[in-house]
Short mmCIF file of N, CA and C in Angstrom, two decimals:
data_model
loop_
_atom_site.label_atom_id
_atom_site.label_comp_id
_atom_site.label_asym_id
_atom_site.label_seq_id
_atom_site.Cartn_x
_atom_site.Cartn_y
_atom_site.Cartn_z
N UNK A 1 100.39 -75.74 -51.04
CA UNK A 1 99.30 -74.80 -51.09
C UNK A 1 98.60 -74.80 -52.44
N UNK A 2 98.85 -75.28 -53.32
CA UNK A 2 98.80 -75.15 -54.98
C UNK A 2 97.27 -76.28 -54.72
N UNK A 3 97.26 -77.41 -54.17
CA UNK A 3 96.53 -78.22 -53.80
C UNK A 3 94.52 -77.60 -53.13
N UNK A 4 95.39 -76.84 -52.13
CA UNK A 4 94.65 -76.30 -51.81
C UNK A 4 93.66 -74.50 -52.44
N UNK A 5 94.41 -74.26 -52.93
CA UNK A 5 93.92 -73.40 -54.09
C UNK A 5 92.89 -73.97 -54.95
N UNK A 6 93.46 -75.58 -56.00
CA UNK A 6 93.13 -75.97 -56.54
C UNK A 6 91.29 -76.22 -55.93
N UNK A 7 91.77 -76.72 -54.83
CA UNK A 7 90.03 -77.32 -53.91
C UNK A 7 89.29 -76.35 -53.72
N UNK A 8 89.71 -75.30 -53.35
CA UNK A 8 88.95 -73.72 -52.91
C UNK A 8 88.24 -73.77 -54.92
N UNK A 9 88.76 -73.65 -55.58
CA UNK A 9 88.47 -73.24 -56.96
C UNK A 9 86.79 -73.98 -57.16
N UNK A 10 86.62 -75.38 -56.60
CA UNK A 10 85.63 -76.22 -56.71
C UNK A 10 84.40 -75.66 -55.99
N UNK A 11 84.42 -74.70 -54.60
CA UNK A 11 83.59 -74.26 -54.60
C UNK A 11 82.96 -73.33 -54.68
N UNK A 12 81.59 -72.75 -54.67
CA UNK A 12 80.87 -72.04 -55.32
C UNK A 12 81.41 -70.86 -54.30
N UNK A 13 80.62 -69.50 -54.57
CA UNK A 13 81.12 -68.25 -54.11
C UNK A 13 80.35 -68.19 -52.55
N UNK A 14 79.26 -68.90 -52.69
CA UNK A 14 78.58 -69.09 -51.20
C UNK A 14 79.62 -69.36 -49.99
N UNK A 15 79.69 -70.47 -50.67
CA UNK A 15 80.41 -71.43 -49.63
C UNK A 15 81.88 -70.84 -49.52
N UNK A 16 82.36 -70.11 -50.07
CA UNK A 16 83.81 -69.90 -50.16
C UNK A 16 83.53 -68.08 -49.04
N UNK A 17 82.22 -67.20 -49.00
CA UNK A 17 82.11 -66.38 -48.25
C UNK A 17 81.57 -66.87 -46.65
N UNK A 18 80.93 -67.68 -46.89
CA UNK A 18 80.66 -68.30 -45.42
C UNK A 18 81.89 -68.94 -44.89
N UNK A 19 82.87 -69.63 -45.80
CA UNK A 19 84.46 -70.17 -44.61
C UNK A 19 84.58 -68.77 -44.69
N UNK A 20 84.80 -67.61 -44.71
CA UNK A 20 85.47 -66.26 -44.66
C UNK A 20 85.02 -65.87 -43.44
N UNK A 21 83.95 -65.88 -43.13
CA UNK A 21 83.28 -65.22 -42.49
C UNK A 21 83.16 -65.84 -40.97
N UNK A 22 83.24 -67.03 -40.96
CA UNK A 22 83.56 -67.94 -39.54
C UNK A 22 84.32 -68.04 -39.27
N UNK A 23 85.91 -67.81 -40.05
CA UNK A 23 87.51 -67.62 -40.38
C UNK A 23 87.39 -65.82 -39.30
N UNK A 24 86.42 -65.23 -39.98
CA UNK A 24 86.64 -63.51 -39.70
C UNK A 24 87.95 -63.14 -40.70
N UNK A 25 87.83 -63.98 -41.73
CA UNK A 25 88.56 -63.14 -43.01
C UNK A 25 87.43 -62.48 -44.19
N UNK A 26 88.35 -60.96 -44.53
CA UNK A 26 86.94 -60.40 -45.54
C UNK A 26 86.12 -60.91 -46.36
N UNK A 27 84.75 -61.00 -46.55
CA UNK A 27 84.29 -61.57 -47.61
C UNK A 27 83.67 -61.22 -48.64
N UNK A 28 84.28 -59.80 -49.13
CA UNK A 28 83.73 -59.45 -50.29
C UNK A 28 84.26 -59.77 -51.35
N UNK A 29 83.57 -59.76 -52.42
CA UNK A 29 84.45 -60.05 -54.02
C UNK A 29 84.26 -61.15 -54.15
N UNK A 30 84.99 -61.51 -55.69
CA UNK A 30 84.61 -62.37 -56.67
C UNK A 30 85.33 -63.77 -55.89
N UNK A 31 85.25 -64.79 -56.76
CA UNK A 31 85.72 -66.48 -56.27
C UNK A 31 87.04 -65.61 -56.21
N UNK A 32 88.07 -65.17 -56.59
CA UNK A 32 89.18 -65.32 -56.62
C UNK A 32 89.69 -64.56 -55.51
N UNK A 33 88.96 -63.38 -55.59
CA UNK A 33 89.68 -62.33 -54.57
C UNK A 33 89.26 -62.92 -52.65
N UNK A 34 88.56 -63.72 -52.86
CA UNK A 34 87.57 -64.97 -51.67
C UNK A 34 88.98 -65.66 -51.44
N UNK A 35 90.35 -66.59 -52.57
CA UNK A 35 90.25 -67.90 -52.19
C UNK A 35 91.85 -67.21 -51.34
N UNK A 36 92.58 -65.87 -51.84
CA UNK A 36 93.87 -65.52 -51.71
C UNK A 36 93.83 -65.22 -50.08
N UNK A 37 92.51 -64.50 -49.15
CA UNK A 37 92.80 -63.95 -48.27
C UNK A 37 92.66 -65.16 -47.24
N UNK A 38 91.67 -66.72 -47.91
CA UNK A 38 91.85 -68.16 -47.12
C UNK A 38 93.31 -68.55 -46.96
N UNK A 39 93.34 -68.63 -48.00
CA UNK A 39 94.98 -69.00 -48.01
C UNK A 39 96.11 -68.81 -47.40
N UNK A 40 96.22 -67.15 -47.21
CA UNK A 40 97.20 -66.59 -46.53
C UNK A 40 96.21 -67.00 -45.26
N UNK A 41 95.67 -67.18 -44.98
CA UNK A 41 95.06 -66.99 -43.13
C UNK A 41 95.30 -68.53 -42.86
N UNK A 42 95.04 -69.85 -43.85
CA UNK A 42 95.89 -71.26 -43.34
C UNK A 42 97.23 -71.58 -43.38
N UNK A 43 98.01 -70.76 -44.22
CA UNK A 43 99.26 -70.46 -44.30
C UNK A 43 100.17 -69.91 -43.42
N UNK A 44 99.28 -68.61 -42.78
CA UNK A 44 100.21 -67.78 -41.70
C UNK A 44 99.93 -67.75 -40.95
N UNK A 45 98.10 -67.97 -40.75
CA UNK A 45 97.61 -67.50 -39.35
C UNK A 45 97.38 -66.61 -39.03
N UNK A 46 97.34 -64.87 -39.79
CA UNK A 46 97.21 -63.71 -40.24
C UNK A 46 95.90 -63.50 -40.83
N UNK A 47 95.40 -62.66 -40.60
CA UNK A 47 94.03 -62.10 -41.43
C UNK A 47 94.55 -60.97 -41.91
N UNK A 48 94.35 -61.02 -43.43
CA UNK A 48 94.52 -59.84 -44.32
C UNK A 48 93.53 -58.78 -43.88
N UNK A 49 93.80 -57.71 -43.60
CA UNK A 49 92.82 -56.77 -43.63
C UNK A 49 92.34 -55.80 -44.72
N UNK A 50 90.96 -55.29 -45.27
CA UNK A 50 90.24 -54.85 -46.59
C UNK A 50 91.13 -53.46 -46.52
N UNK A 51 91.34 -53.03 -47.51
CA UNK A 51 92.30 -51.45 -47.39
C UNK A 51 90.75 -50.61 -47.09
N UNK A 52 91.17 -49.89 -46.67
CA UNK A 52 90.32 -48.75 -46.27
C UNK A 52 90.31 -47.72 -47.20
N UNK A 53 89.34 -47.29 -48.03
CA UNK A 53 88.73 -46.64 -49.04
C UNK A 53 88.37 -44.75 -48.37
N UNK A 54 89.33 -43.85 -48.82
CA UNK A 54 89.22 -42.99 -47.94
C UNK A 54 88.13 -42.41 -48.46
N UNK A 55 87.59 -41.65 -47.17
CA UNK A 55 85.60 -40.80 -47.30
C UNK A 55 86.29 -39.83 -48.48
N UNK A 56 87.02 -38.99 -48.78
CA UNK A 56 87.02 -38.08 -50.00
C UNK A 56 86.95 -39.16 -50.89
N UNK A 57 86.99 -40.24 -50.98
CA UNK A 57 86.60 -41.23 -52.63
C UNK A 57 85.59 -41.30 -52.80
N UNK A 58 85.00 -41.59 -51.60
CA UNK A 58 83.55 -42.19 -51.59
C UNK A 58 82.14 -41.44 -52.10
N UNK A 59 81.51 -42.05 -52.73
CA UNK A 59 80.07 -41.19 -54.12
C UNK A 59 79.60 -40.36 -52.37
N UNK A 60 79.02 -39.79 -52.56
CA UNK A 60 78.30 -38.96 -52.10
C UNK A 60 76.55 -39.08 -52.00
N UNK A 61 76.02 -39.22 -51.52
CA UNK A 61 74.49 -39.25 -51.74
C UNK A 61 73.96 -37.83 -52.03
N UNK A 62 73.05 -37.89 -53.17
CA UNK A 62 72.60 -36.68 -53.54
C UNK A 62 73.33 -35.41 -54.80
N UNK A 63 74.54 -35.99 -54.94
CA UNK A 63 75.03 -35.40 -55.66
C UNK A 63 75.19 -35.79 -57.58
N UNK A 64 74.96 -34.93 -57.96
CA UNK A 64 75.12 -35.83 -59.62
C UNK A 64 76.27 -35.54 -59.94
N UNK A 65 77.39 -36.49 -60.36
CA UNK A 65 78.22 -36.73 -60.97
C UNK A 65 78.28 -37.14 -62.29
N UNK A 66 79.21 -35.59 -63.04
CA UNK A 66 79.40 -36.39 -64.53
C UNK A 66 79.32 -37.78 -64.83
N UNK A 67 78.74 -38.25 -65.95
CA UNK A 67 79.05 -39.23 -66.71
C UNK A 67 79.76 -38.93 -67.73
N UNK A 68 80.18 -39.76 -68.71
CA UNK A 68 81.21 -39.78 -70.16
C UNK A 68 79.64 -39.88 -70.88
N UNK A 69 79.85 -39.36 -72.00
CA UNK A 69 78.68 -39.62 -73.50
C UNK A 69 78.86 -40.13 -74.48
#
């Protein structure tokens, strides 16, 4: 698998969200967080699934939230 890591690394972030996405593995995030959820899915045959971000986290529309100064 080290091989194949290595090859995923060569391509660009396009191409590494479009195999994700015809796979139906997640395709958000950077090259790296792209090449771990390929991997495990040619490896196991498993699709990682995105954690679910609960609605009390989530910004709010309309609301102003502190900033730091």
């Amino acid at each position: 698998m080290v091989n194949l890591k290595e090859a995923l690394l060569f391509l660009h972030v396009a191409e590494l969200r479009q195999l994700c996405m015809t796979q139906g593995v997640p395709s958000q995030g950077n090259k790296i967080t792209l090449i771990a959820p390929i991997v495990h899915f040619i490896s196991t045959g498993e699709i990682i699934k995105e954690p679910k971000i609960p609605a009390i986290s989530k910004a709010k529309r309309g609301c102003d939230y502190p900033t730091r100064a």
